[in-house]
Coordinates of C-alpha atoms in Angstrom, one line a residue:
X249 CA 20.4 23.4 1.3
X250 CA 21.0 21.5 4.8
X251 CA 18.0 24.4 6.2
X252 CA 16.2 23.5 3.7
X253 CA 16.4 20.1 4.3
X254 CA 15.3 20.7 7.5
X255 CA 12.5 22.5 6.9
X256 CA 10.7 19.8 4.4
X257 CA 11.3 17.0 6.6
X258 CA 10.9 17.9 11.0
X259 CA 7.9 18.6 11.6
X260 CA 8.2 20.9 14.1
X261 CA 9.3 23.0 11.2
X262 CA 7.8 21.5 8.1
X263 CA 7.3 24.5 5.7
X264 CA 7.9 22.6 2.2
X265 CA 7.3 25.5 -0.1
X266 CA 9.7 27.6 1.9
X267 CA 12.2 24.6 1.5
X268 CA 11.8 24.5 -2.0
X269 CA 12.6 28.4 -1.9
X270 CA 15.5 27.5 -0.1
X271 CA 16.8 24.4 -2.5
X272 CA 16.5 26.6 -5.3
X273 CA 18.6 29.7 -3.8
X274 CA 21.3 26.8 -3.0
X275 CA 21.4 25.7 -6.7
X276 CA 21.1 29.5 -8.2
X277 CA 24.6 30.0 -5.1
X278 CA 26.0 26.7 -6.8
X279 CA 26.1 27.7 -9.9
X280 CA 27.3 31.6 -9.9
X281 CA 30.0 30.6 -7.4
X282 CA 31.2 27.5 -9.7
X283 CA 31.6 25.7 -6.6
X284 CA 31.3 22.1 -8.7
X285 CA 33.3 20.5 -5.9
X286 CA 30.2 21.3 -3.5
X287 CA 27.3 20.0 -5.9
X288 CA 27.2 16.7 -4.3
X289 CA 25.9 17.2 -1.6
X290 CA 24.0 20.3 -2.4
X291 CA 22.3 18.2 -5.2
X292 CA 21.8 15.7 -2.5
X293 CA 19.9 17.8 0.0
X294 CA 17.8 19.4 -2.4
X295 CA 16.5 16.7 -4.7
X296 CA 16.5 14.4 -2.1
X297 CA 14.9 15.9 0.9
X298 CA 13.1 19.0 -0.8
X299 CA 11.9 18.1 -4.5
X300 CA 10.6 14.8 -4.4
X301 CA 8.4 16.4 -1.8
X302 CA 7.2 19.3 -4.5
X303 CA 7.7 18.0 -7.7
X304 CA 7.6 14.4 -9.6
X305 CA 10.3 12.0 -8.3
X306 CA 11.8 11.0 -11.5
X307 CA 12.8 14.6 -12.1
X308 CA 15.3 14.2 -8.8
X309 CA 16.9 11.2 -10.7
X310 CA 19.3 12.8 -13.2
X311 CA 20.7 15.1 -10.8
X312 CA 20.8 12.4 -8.0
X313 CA 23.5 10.4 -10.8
X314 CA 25.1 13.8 -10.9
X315 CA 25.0 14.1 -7.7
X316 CA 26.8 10.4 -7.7
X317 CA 29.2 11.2 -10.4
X318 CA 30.6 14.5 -9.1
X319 CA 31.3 13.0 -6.0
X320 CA 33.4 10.6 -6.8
X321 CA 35.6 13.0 -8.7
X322 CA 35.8 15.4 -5.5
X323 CA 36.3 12.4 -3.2
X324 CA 33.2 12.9 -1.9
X325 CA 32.2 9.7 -0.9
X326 CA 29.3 10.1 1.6
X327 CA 27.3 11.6 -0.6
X328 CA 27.8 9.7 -3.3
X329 CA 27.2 6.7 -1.9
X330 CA 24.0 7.9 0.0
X331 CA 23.4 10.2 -3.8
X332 CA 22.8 7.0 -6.0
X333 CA 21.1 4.8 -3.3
X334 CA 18.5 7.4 -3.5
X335 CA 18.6 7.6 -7.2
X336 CA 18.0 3.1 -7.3
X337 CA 14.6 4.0 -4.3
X338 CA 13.3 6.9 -6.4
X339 CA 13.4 4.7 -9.4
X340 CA 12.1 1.9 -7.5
X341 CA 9.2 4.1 -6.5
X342 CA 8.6 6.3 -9.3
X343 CA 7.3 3.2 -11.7
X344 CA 10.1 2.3 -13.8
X345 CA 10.3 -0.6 -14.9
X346 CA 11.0 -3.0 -12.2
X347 CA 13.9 -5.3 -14.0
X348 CA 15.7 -2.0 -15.2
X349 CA 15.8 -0.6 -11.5
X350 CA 17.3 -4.1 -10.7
X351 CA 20.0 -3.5 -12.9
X352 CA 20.6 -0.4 -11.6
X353 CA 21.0 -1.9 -8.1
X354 CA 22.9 -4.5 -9.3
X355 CA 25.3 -2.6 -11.2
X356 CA 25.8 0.3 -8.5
X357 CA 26.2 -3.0 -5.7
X358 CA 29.0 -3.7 -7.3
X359 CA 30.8 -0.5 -7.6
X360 CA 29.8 0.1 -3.7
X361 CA 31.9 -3.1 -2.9
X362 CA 34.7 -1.7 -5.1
X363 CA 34.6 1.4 -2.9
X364 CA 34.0 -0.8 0.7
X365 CA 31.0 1.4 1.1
X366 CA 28.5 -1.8 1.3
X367 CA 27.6 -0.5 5.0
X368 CA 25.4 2.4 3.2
X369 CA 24.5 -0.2 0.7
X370 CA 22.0 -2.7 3.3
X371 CA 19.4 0.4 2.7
X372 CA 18.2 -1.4 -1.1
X373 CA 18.2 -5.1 0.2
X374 CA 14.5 -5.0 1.0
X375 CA 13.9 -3.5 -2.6
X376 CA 15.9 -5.3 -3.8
X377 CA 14.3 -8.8 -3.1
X378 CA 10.7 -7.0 -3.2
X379 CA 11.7 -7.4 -6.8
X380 CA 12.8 -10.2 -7.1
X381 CA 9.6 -11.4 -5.6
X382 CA 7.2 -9.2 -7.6
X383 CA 9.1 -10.2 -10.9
X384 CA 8.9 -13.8 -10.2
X385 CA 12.9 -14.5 -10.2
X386 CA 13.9 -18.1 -10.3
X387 CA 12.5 -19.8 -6.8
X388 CA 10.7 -16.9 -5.8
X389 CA 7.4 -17.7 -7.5
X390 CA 6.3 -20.2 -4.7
X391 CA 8.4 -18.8 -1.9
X392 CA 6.7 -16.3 0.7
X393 CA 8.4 -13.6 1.2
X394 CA 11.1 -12.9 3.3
X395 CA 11.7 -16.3 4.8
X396 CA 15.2 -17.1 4.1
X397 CA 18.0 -17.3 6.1
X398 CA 20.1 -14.1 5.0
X399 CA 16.8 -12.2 5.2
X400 CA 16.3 -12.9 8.9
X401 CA 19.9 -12.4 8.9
X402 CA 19.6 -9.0 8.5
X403 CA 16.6 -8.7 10.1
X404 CA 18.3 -9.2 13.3
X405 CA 20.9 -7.0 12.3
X406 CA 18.6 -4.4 11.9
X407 CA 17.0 -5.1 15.2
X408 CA 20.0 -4.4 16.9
X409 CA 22.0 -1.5 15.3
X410 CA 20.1 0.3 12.4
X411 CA 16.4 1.7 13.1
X412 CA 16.2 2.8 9.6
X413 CA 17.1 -0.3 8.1
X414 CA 14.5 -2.3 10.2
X415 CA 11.6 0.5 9.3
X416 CA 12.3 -0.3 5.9
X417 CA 12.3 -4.0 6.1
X418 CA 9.0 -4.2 7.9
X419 CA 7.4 -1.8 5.4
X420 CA 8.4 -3.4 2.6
X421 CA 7.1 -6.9 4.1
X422 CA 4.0 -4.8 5.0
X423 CA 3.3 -3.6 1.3
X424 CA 4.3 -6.8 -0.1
X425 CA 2.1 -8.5 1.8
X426 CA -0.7 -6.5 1.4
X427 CA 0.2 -6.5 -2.3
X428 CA -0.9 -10.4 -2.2
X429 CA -4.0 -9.9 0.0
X430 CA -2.5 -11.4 3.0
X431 CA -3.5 -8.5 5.5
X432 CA -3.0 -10.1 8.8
X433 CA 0.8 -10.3 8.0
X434 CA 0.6 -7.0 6.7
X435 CA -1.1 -5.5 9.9
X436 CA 1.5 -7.2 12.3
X437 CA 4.2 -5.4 10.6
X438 CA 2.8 -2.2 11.0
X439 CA 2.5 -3.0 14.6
X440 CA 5.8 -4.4 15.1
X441 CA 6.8 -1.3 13.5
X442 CA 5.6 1.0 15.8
X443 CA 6.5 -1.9 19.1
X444 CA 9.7 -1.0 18.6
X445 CA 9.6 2.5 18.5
X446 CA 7.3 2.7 21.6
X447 CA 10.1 1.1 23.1
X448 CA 12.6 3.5 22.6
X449 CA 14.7 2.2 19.3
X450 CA 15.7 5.6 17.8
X451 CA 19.1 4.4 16.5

C-alpha cells in the first residue's frame, strides 16, 4: 500500500494505474490474511493517496471512517487521526453539502481534543472557516476573509513550523478570493505561495 502510495503521488515515479494495481493487491492481502488490526492504515494509504486519484472521491469516504473507526480499536492513533481528517477534506471537496461537512468537523474536533491529537487537527481550520464564510455564519457576511486575529495567528504559526499547513491556508484564501472576484488578492497568494518555497521552506 505505502509503494503504492508512492507511486500515485512522486513524480519521479508517478504511475497511477500501476498504484491503483497495487492498492487493490493490498486490500485483496488484507482481507485473506484477516489482518483487521492492519486496515487502518492500509485503508489509509489506498483511498487516500491512490483512489481519489482514479475513482470519484466520495467513494474513499466510507472506508476513510473505517479507516477512523478500526483505528481507534487497535490503538492506532496516527492513522486515525490523519484517516478522518481526510474523510471531513474529501467531503469538503467532493460537494456535500457544506453545513453537513461542518458538522462533521465539528463533531470529529471534538473527539480529536478528547484524544490530545488537535496538533493533526490545524490541517481543517482553513476549511473550516472557508465555510463559515461561504455559508454566511453569523459576522462573516460582511467580514473579508481571513482577517482576524486567530487566523493570522495561525498564519504565523504556519510560517514558521508547518509548510503544509501554510500551502493550505494561502490556497484556500486564493480560491476564496477568487470565488468573490477579487483576483489581485487571489494572484498574491499564489505567489506568496511559491516565495516561500523558492526560498527553501520544505518543512
Amino acid at each position: 500500500a505505502a509503494f503504492g502510495s508512492l507511486m500515485a503521488t512522486v513524480d519521479i515515479n508517478l504511475d497511477v494505474i500501476s498504484a491503483s494495481r497495487m492498492g487493490k493487491l493490498s486490500l485483496r492481502l488484507l482481507e485473506i490474511l484477516q489482518a483487521e488490526e492492519y486496515s487502518a492504515g492500509i485503508h489509509f494509504a489506498v483511498y487516500f493517496f491512490i483512489q481519489t486519484r482514479v475513482d470519484h472521491f466520495r467513494k474513499s469516504l466510507q472506508p476513510l471512517k473505517q479507516a477512523y473507526n478500526v483505528g481507534l480499536r487497535f490503538g492506532e492513533m496516527h492513522y486515525a487521526v490523519v484517516a478522518i481528517r481526510q474523510f471531513c477534506l474529501i467531503s469538503f471537496h467532493s460537494g456535500e453539502n457544506l453545513m453537513i461537512v461542518l458538522e462533521k468537523i465539528q463533531y470529529y474536533g471534538v473527539k480529536m481534543k478528547e484524544h490530545k491529537q488537535e496538533i493533526f487537527w490545524r490541517l481543517i481550520i482553513p476549511y473550516e472557516k472557508a465555510i463559515h464564510h461561504l455559508t454566511g455564519q453569523p459576522n462573516e457576511l460582511d467580514k473579508v476573509f481571513w482577517d482576524g486575529a486567530e487566523e493570522e495567528q495561525l498564519l504565523k504559526y504556519a510560517r514558521k513550523s508547518n509548510m503544509v499547513l501554510l500551502r493550505i491556508i494561502y490556497y484556500v484564501r486564493a480560491w476564496i478570493a477568487y470565488m468573490f472576484g477579487d483576483y489581485k488578492l487571489a494572484s498574491r497568494m499564489v505567489e506568496e505561495e511559491r516565495q516561500y518555497i523558492k526560498d527553501g521552506c520544505s518543512y
